Amino acid sequence: MAKAPTVILSNDVKCPQLGLGTWLSPPGEVQKAVKHAIDCGYRYFDCAMLYGNEAEIGQGIREKIADGTVTRDELFIVTKLWNTFHERDQVVPTCRQSLENFGLDYVDLYLIHWPVAQKLSGPFNINLPFDNAACYNHDFVDTWRGMEECVDLGIAKSIGVSNFTNEQLQRVLDAARIKPVMNQVEVTPNLNQKSLIKYCKDRGVQVTAYSPFGSPARPWKKPGDPDVSLDDPKLMSIGKKYGKTTSQVILRYLVELGAIPIPKSQNPKRIEMNIDIFDFTLDDEDMKAMDSFNCNGRAVHAMELMGSNEYPFKK
Ligand SMILES: NC(=O)C1=CN([C@@H]2O[C@H](COP(=O)(O)OP(=O)(O)OC[C@H]3O[C@@H](n4cnc5c(N)ncnc54)[C@H](OP(=O)(O)O)[C@@H]3O)[C@@H](O)[C@H]2O)C=CC1
Ligand SMILES: O=C1CO[C@H](CO)[C@@H](O)[C@@H]1O
């Protein structure tokens, strides 16, 4: 299977146009998923300290480097700084901890996971990350100084943000010595983020589209949520026209919007299917049909962060 094409980020670094998500990819499965994905042409891996699986992902990556399938410089490994490590002097040690988990010397991109800082009031529980943690006021520009130190030290090739509004991103851009190259946000047909993508693009910031299928396995899913439906008749008829599945149509739509989708899968067939989207384009009529799904239907709310002044999804 062919590799995803690349885009050039504002710091001249090449970034693949599709990656593998790894949240909820469990121990015992994620290593196989990563290795299979590398065999299928994936080069971008989206990770986070929060997901609790960096060690196993790193093992899969190192095995594929050792067997000669890929070299380290062909890969684009992304991980994220969790909310409880926003103090400037915590950033470099936390990045180093992720590297130790992976067994790697550097990450290609290090992201501030949320614009909200939290303080632990008890032990950190990776499975219930918002437990024992309270939001507090902390300027993420201070956190950004620590992110810049990661680049200075060569432990992160590029730095960026996740779940930042345009205004929050602008505050970082205005203060930055080293500019953010990425904002990772939810982008789906139900939440197509056209204005955020344009705002970022105009400022040289690439958008990564998380939860491209609306995160169907999210633990907080409730009946009545505005879910993305892979069985939607409109989607199915577009898929039929191109000989593609509805999931492939969605991923292609996100690429056409200018975003980099990072679908999570631990299923070999779906891992293969999700990267097989670079041999077709959606015409104007189908792009319009895809646009018609947009309904501000967000899947990831992080309600636990609502009390913060920096909560990004205020109405
Ligand atoms: N920065 C942030 O705050 C966030 C980042 N993320 C990142 O984005 C990634 C993707 O988002 P995520 O929330 O996991 O959800 P996705 O929208 O990627 O959906 C993943 C789910 O869809 C299933 N699936 C995958 N491919 C297909 C397919 N072709 N057809 C049908 N079902 C499919 C998967 O099951 P199966 O594995 O069985 O195939 C899994 O249950 C995360 O894994 C994480 O890396 C996500 C949320 C927040
Ligand atoms: O990446 C993510 C996955 O899930 C978390 C919740 O447990 C989110 O907060 C986070 O943004």
Short mmCIF file of C-alpha atoms and ligand atoms in Angstrom, two decimals:
data_model
loop_
_atom_site.label_atom_id
_atom_site.label_comp_id
_atom_site.label_asym_id
_atom_site.label_seq_id
_atom_site.Cartn_x
_atom_site.Cartn_y
_atom_site.Cartn_z
CA MET A 1 0.00 0.00 0.00
CA ALA A 2 1.24 3.52 -0.84
CA LYS A 3 2.37 5.96 1.85
CA ALA A 4 0.34 9.09 2.56
CA PRO A 5 1.63 12.17 0.72
CA THR A 6 3.28 14.80 2.90
CA VAL A 7 2.67 18.48 3.60
CA ILE A 8 5.43 20.89 4.52
CA LEU A 9 4.94 22.56 7.90
CA SER A 10 5.89 26.21 8.53
CA ASN A 11 9.30 25.15 9.88
CA ASP A 12 10.02 23.19 6.64
CA VAL A 13 9.44 19.83 8.31
CA LYS A 14 7.57 17.21 6.24
CA CYS A 15 4.41 15.81 7.79
CA PRO A 16 2.31 12.90 6.43
CA GLN A 17 -1.27 13.79 5.46
CA LEU A 18 -2.80 10.98 7.55
CA GLY A 19 -1.83 9.31 10.81
CA LEU A 20 -2.86 6.56 13.20
CA GLY A 21 -4.72 7.54 16.38
CA THR A 22 -3.84 5.53 19.49
CA TRP A 23 -6.22 6.63 22.24
CA LEU A 24 -8.07 3.56 23.65
CA SER A 25 -5.77 1.26 21.69
CA PRO A 26 -5.14 -1.15 24.56
CA PRO A 27 -2.00 -2.86 25.75
CA GLY A 28 -1.58 -6.15 23.93
CA GLU A 29 -3.16 -4.63 20.79
CA VAL A 30 -1.54 -1.28 20.12
CA GLN A 31 1.90 -2.70 19.33
CA LYS A 32 0.39 -4.97 16.64
CA ALA A 33 -1.69 -2.07 15.30
CA VAL A 34 1.38 0.18 15.02
CA LYS A 35 3.46 -2.50 13.29
CA HIS A 36 0.68 -3.32 10.85
CA ALA A 37 0.14 0.36 10.18
CA ILE A 38 3.84 0.83 9.35
CA ASP A 39 3.61 -2.12 6.95
CA CYS A 40 0.58 -0.43 5.32
CA GLY A 41 2.45 2.86 4.81
CA TYR A 42 1.49 4.86 7.93
CA ARG A 43 4.30 7.11 9.08
CA TYR A 44 2.44 9.50 11.45
CA PHE A 45 1.52 8.20 14.92
CA ASP A 46 -0.57 10.31 17.25
CA CYS A 47 0.12 9.54 20.90
CA ALA A 48 -0.19 11.16 24.33
CA MET A 49 1.25 10.49 27.74
CA LEU A 50 -2.39 10.42 28.86
CA TYR A 51 -3.17 7.36 26.72
CA GLY A 52 -0.89 5.18 28.86
CA ASN A 53 0.48 3.23 25.90
CA GLU A 54 3.62 5.10 24.82
CA ALA A 55 5.88 2.23 25.89
CA GLU A 56 4.10 -0.33 23.75
CA ILE A 57 3.84 2.02 20.78
CA GLY A 58 7.57 2.72 21.09
CA GLN A 59 8.28 -1.01 21.15
CA GLY A 60 6.33 -1.53 17.91
CA ILE A 61 8.11 1.38 16.26
CA ARG A 62 11.55 0.22 17.39
CA GLU A 63 10.86 -3.30 16.08
CA LYS A 64 9.94 -1.95 12.63
CA ILE A 65 13.09 0.19 12.61
CA ALA A 66 15.20 -2.80 13.70
CA ASP A 67 13.79 -5.07 10.95
CA GLY A 68 14.56 -2.44 8.31
CA THR A 69 10.97 -1.60 7.28
CA VAL A 70 11.44 2.09 8.15
CA THR A 71 14.08 4.46 9.40
CA ARG A 72 13.44 6.80 12.32
CA ASP A 73 13.63 9.86 10.08
CA GLU A 74 10.78 8.55 7.89
CA LEU A 75 8.45 8.54 10.90
CA PHE A 76 6.45 11.39 12.42
CA ILE A 77 5.84 10.66 16.09
CA VAL A 78 3.58 13.02 17.99
CA THR A 79 2.92 13.11 21.71
CA LYS A 80 1.27 15.54 24.10
CA LEU A 81 1.92 17.31 27.39
CA TRP A 82 -0.88 16.55 29.86
CA ASN A 83 -2.70 19.31 31.77
CA THR A 84 -1.02 18.57 35.10
CA PHE A 85 2.44 19.43 33.75
CA HIS A 86 1.89 23.01 32.53
CA GLU A 87 4.45 24.72 34.80
CA ARG A 88 7.37 25.83 32.64
CA ASP A 89 9.92 23.75 34.56
CA GLN A 90 7.78 20.59 34.22
CA VAL A 91 7.68 20.61 30.42
CA VAL A 92 11.17 19.34 29.55
CA PRO A 93 11.13 16.56 32.20
CA THR A 94 7.66 15.46 31.02
CA CYS A 95 8.78 15.35 27.40
CA ARG A 96 11.83 13.35 28.51
CA GLN A 97 9.52 10.96 30.37
CA SER A 98 7.54 10.36 27.16
CA LEU A 99 10.79 9.71 25.30
CA GLU A 100 11.84 7.23 27.96
CA ASN A 101 8.44 5.53 27.64
CA PHE A 102 8.85 5.29 23.83
CA GLY A 103 12.54 4.38 23.96
CA LEU A 104 13.22 7.17 21.45
CA ASP A 105 15.59 10.16 21.41
CA TYR A 106 13.14 12.74 20.09
CA VAL A 107 9.55 13.27 19.04
CA ASP A 108 8.71 14.94 15.75
CA LEU A 109 5.98 17.04 17.31
CA TYR A 110 5.17 17.86 20.93
CA LEU A 111 1.73 19.36 21.63
CA ILE A 112 0.15 21.10 24.62
CA HIS A 113 -2.82 18.72 24.97
CA TRP A 114 -5.31 21.36 26.27
CA PRO A 115 -5.06 25.08 27.00
CA VAL A 116 -6.18 24.32 30.58
CA ALA A 117 -3.79 23.67 33.47
CA GLN A 118 -4.76 21.32 36.29
CA LYS A 119 -3.22 20.60 39.67
CA LEU A 120 -3.19 17.16 41.19
CA SER A 121 -4.72 16.88 44.63
CA GLY A 122 -3.99 13.15 44.90
CA PRO A 123 -2.30 10.42 42.88
CA PHE A 124 -2.51 10.66 39.07
CA ASN A 125 -4.74 7.93 37.66
CA ILE A 126 -4.05 7.43 33.98
CA ASN A 127 -7.47 5.78 33.47
CA LEU A 128 -9.37 8.58 35.21
CA PRO A 129 -7.10 11.51 34.35
CA PHE A 130 -9.52 14.18 35.52
CA ASP A 131 -9.85 12.62 38.98
CA ASN A 132 -7.77 14.20 41.73
CA ALA A 133 -7.16 17.19 39.46
CA ALA A 134 -8.52 20.73 39.69
CA CYS A 135 -8.27 23.44 37.06
CA TYR A 136 -6.21 26.48 38.07
CA ASN A 137 -5.30 29.73 36.34
CA HIS A 138 -1.96 29.40 34.61
CA ASP A 139 -0.77 31.27 31.53
CA PHE A 140 -0.11 28.77 28.73
CA VAL A 141 2.46 31.21 27.31
CA ASP A 142 4.61 30.17 30.30
CA THR A 143 4.04 26.52 29.29
CA TRP A 144 5.04 27.50 25.75
CA ARG A 145 8.45 28.67 27.04
CA GLY A 146 9.02 25.09 28.24
CA MET A 147 7.90 23.76 24.85
CA GLU A 148 10.49 26.01 23.17
CA GLU A 149 13.16 24.58 25.47
CA CYS A 150 12.24 21.10 24.16
CA VAL A 151 13.13 22.29 20.64
CA ASP A 152 16.34 23.96 21.88
CA LEU A 153 17.37 20.64 23.46
CA GLY A 154 16.52 18.65 20.30
CA ILE A 155 14.03 16.43 22.13
CA ALA A 156 11.13 17.79 20.01
CA LYS A 157 11.66 18.71 16.35
CA SER A 158 8.49 20.81 16.25
CA ILE A 159 5.96 22.09 18.78
CA GLY A 160 2.27 22.89 18.67
CA VAL A 161 -1.02 22.97 20.50
CA SER A 162 -4.25 21.00 20.72
CA ASN A 163 -7.81 22.10 21.51
CA PHE A 164 -6.85 25.79 21.27
CA THR A 165 -9.31 28.40 20.00
CA ASN A 166 -8.16 30.92 17.39
CA GLU A 167 -7.72 33.52 20.15
CA GLN A 168 -5.67 31.17 22.31
CA LEU A 169 -3.51 30.19 19.34
CA GLN A 170 -2.99 33.86 18.52
CA ARG A 171 -1.73 34.54 22.06
CA VAL A 172 0.89 31.83 21.56
CA LEU A 173 1.80 33.09 18.08
CA ASP A 174 2.23 36.65 19.40
CA ALA A 175 4.53 35.57 22.22
CA ALA A 176 6.41 32.74 20.53
CA ARG A 177 10.15 32.66 19.85
CA ILE A 178 9.52 29.29 18.17
CA LYS A 179 6.13 29.27 16.42
CA PRO A 180 3.53 26.52 16.84
CA VAL A 181 3.26 24.48 13.63
CA MET A 182 0.08 22.58 14.50
CA ASN A 183 -3.30 22.88 16.20
CA GLN A 184 -4.89 19.45 16.75
CA VAL A 185 -8.67 19.75 17.10
CA GLU A 186 -11.77 17.68 16.47
CA VAL A 187 -12.80 17.82 12.79
CA THR A 188 -15.62 15.66 11.40
CA PRO A 189 -18.40 16.15 8.86
CA ASN A 190 -20.55 17.21 11.85
CA LEU A 191 -17.96 19.78 12.98
CA ASN A 192 -16.05 20.79 9.88
CA GLN A 193 -14.14 23.66 11.51
CA LYS A 194 -13.81 25.61 8.25
CA SER A 195 -13.19 28.96 9.92
CA LEU A 196 -10.66 27.53 12.40
CA ILE A 197 -8.82 25.76 9.56
CA LYS A 198 -8.69 29.00 7.55
CA TYR A 199 -7.50 31.01 10.56
CA CYS A 200 -4.71 28.49 11.18
CA LYS A 201 -3.74 28.22 7.51
CA ASP A 202 -3.47 32.01 7.15
CA ARG A 203 -0.95 31.97 9.99
CA GLY A 204 1.10 28.98 8.81
CA VAL A 205 -0.40 26.56 11.34
CA GLN A 206 -1.47 23.11 10.07
CA VAL A 207 -4.60 21.50 11.53
CA THR A 208 -4.75 17.85 12.55
CA ALA A 209 -8.28 16.37 12.63
CA TYR A 210 -8.80 14.20 15.70
CA SER A 211 -11.79 11.85 16.16
CA PRO A 212 -12.53 11.93 12.39
CA PHE A 213 -15.41 9.45 12.84
CA GLY A 214 -16.78 11.31 15.85
CA SER A 215 -15.06 9.02 18.35
CA PRO A 216 -17.74 6.28 18.34
CA ALA A 217 -16.08 4.40 21.23
CA ARG A 218 -15.81 7.45 23.53
CA PRO A 219 -16.64 6.45 27.11
CA TRP A 220 -19.04 9.40 27.65
CA LYS A 221 -21.24 8.61 24.63
CA LYS A 222 -24.96 9.18 25.32
CA PRO A 223 -28.11 8.30 23.33
CA GLY A 224 -29.15 11.32 21.28
CA ASP A 225 -25.59 12.63 20.73
CA PRO A 226 -25.22 14.07 17.19
CA ASP A 227 -23.11 11.15 15.98
CA VAL A 228 -21.40 10.70 12.63
CA SER A 229 -23.20 7.81 10.91
CA LEU A 230 -21.21 5.59 8.58
CA ASP A 231 -24.54 4.22 7.29
CA ASP A 232 -25.91 7.58 6.19
CA PRO A 233 -27.54 7.17 2.73
CA LYS A 234 -26.00 10.40 1.39
CA LEU A 235 -22.54 9.24 2.43
CA MET A 236 -23.20 5.78 1.01
CA SER A 237 -24.15 7.14 -2.39
CA ILE A 238 -20.98 9.28 -2.53
CA GLY A 239 -18.93 6.22 -1.59
CA LYS A 240 -20.58 4.16 -4.33
CA LYS A 241 -19.71 6.79 -6.95
CA TYR A 242 -15.98 6.49 -6.16
CA GLY A 243 -15.91 2.80 -5.21
CA LYS A 244 -14.97 3.78 -1.64
CA THR A 245 -16.38 3.09 1.83
CA THR A 246 -18.19 5.81 3.78
CA SER A 247 -15.26 5.97 6.22
CA GLN A 248 -12.89 6.61 3.30
CA VAL A 249 -15.19 9.37 2.00
CA ILE A 250 -15.07 11.07 5.42
CA LEU A 251 -11.29 10.87 5.65
CA ARG A 252 -10.91 12.19 2.09
CA TYR A 253 -13.29 15.06 2.91
CA LEU A 254 -11.10 16.05 5.87
CA VAL A 255 -8.00 15.99 3.65
CA GLU A 256 -9.81 18.19 1.10
CA LEU A 257 -10.63 20.61 3.92
CA GLY A 258 -6.89 20.91 4.52
CA ALA A 259 -6.71 18.86 7.72
CA ILE A 260 -4.66 15.77 8.58
CA PRO A 261 -6.98 13.01 9.88
CA ILE A 262 -5.69 10.61 12.54
CA PRO A 263 -8.27 7.78 12.65
CA LYS A 264 -7.75 5.27 15.45
CA SER A 265 -8.03 1.60 14.61
CA GLN A 266 -6.67 -1.59 16.06
CA ASN A 267 -8.33 -3.69 13.35
CA PRO A 268 -5.98 -4.73 10.50
CA LYS A 269 -8.59 -4.38 7.73
CA ARG A 270 -9.74 -0.96 8.94
CA ILE A 271 -6.12 0.20 9.35
CA GLU A 272 -5.59 -0.70 5.67
CA MET A 273 -8.89 0.88 4.58
CA ASN A 274 -8.27 4.17 6.37
CA ILE A 275 -5.04 4.99 4.54
CA ASP A 276 -6.41 4.00 1.13
CA ILE A 277 -7.77 7.47 0.35
CA PHE A 278 -5.07 9.04 -1.79
CA ASP A 279 -6.23 7.76 -5.19
CA PHE A 280 -9.42 9.84 -5.48
CA THR A 281 -10.73 13.36 -4.87
CA LEU A 282 -14.26 14.55 -4.13
CA ASP A 283 -15.78 16.83 -6.75
CA ASP A 284 -17.44 20.16 -5.89
CA GLU A 285 -20.92 18.68 -5.73
CA ASP A 286 -19.82 15.99 -3.27
CA MET A 287 -17.86 18.51 -1.18
CA LYS A 288 -21.10 20.54 -0.90
CA ALA A 289 -23.02 17.41 0.08
CA MET A 290 -20.39 16.68 2.75
CA ASP A 291 -20.55 20.30 3.99
CA SER A 292 -24.28 19.85 4.59
CA PHE A 293 -23.57 17.52 7.56
CA ASN A 294 -22.00 20.38 9.52
CA CYS A 295 -24.11 20.95 12.67
CA ASN A 296 -21.59 21.95 15.36
CA GLY A 297 -21.87 18.34 16.56
CA ARG A 298 -18.91 17.90 18.87
CA ALA A 299 -17.94 14.50 20.33
CA VAL A 300 -15.13 15.51 22.72
CA HIS A 301 -16.28 18.11 25.27
CA ALA A 302 -13.91 17.62 28.22
CA MET A 303 -16.67 18.85 30.53
CA GLU A 304 -14.30 18.46 33.48
CA LEU A 305 -12.38 21.49 32.20
CA MET A 306 -15.47 23.72 31.96
CA GLY A 307 -14.70 25.57 35.16
CA SER A 308 -11.53 27.03 33.67
CA ASN A 309 -11.34 30.51 32.07
CA GLU A 310 -9.42 28.81 29.28
CA TYR A 311 -12.07 26.14 28.55
CA PRO A 312 -12.05 26.26 24.74
CA PHE A 313 -15.60 25.21 23.85
CA LYS A 314 -17.67 27.96 25.48
CA LYS A 315 -20.80 28.70 23.46
N1 LIG B 1 -6.03 16.02 21.10
C1 LIG B 1 -7.10 15.50 21.69
O1 LIG B 1 -7.63 16.05 22.66
C2 LIG B 1 -7.69 14.26 21.15
C3 LIG B 1 -6.97 13.48 20.27
N2 LIG B 1 -7.48 12.32 19.78
C4 LIG B 1 -6.65 11.52 18.84
O2 LIG B 1 -7.41 11.24 17.65
C5 LIG B 1 -7.47 9.84 17.45
C6 LIG B 1 -8.74 9.43 16.74
O3 LIG B 1 -9.89 9.78 17.47
P1 LIG B 1 -10.79 8.75 18.30
O4 LIG B 1 -11.47 9.56 19.34
O5 LIG B 1 -9.96 7.61 18.70
O6 LIG B 1 -11.94 8.29 17.31
P2 LIG B 1 -12.12 8.01 15.74
O7 LIG B 1 -13.11 8.99 15.26
O8 LIG B 1 -10.82 7.87 15.07
O9 LIG B 1 -12.85 6.60 15.79
C7 LIG B 1 -12.19 5.45 16.25
C8 LIG B 1 -13.23 4.34 16.36
O10 LIG B 1 -13.76 4.05 15.06
C9 LIG B 1 -13.50 2.69 14.72
N3 LIG B 1 -13.04 2.69 13.31
C10 LIG B 1 -11.83 3.01 12.84
N4 LIG B 1 -11.79 2.92 11.50
C11 LIG B 1 -13.02 2.55 11.10
C12 LIG B 1 -13.61 2.28 9.84
N5 LIG B 1 -12.91 2.39 8.71
N6 LIG B 1 -14.91 1.89 9.80
C13 LIG B 1 -15.63 1.77 10.96
N7 LIG B 1 -15.12 2.02 12.18
C14 LIG B 1 -13.84 2.40 12.26
C15 LIG B 1 -12.45 2.20 15.68
O11 LIG B 1 -12.61 0.85 15.98
P3 LIG B 1 -11.45 -0.27 15.66
O12 LIG B 1 -10.25 0.14 16.43
O13 LIG B 1 -12.06 -1.53 16.14
O14 LIG B 1 -11.26 -0.23 14.17
C16 LIG B 1 -12.70 3.07 16.91
O15 LIG B 1 -13.70 2.48 17.71
C17 LIG B 1 -7.33 9.29 18.88
O16 LIG B 1 -7.07 7.91 18.88
C18 LIG B 1 -6.24 10.18 19.41
O17 LIG B 1 -4.99 9.75 18.91
C19 LIG B 1 -8.77 11.94 20.08
C20 LIG B 1 -9.52 12.67 20.97
C21 LIG B 1 -9.04 13.88 21.59
O1 LIG B 2 -7.06 12.98 23.84
C1 LIG B 2 -7.98 12.84 24.61
C2 LIG B 2 -8.68 11.58 24.78
O2 LIG B 2 -9.56 11.51 25.85
C3 LIG B 2 -9.46 12.40 26.91
C4 LIG B 2 -10.48 12.14 27.97
O3 LIG B 2 -10.19 10.97 28.68
C5 LIG B 2 -9.52 13.75 26.33
O4 LIG B 2 -9.53 14.74 27.29
C6 LIG B 2 -8.33 13.94 25.50
O5 LIG B 2 -8.32 15.13 24.83
#
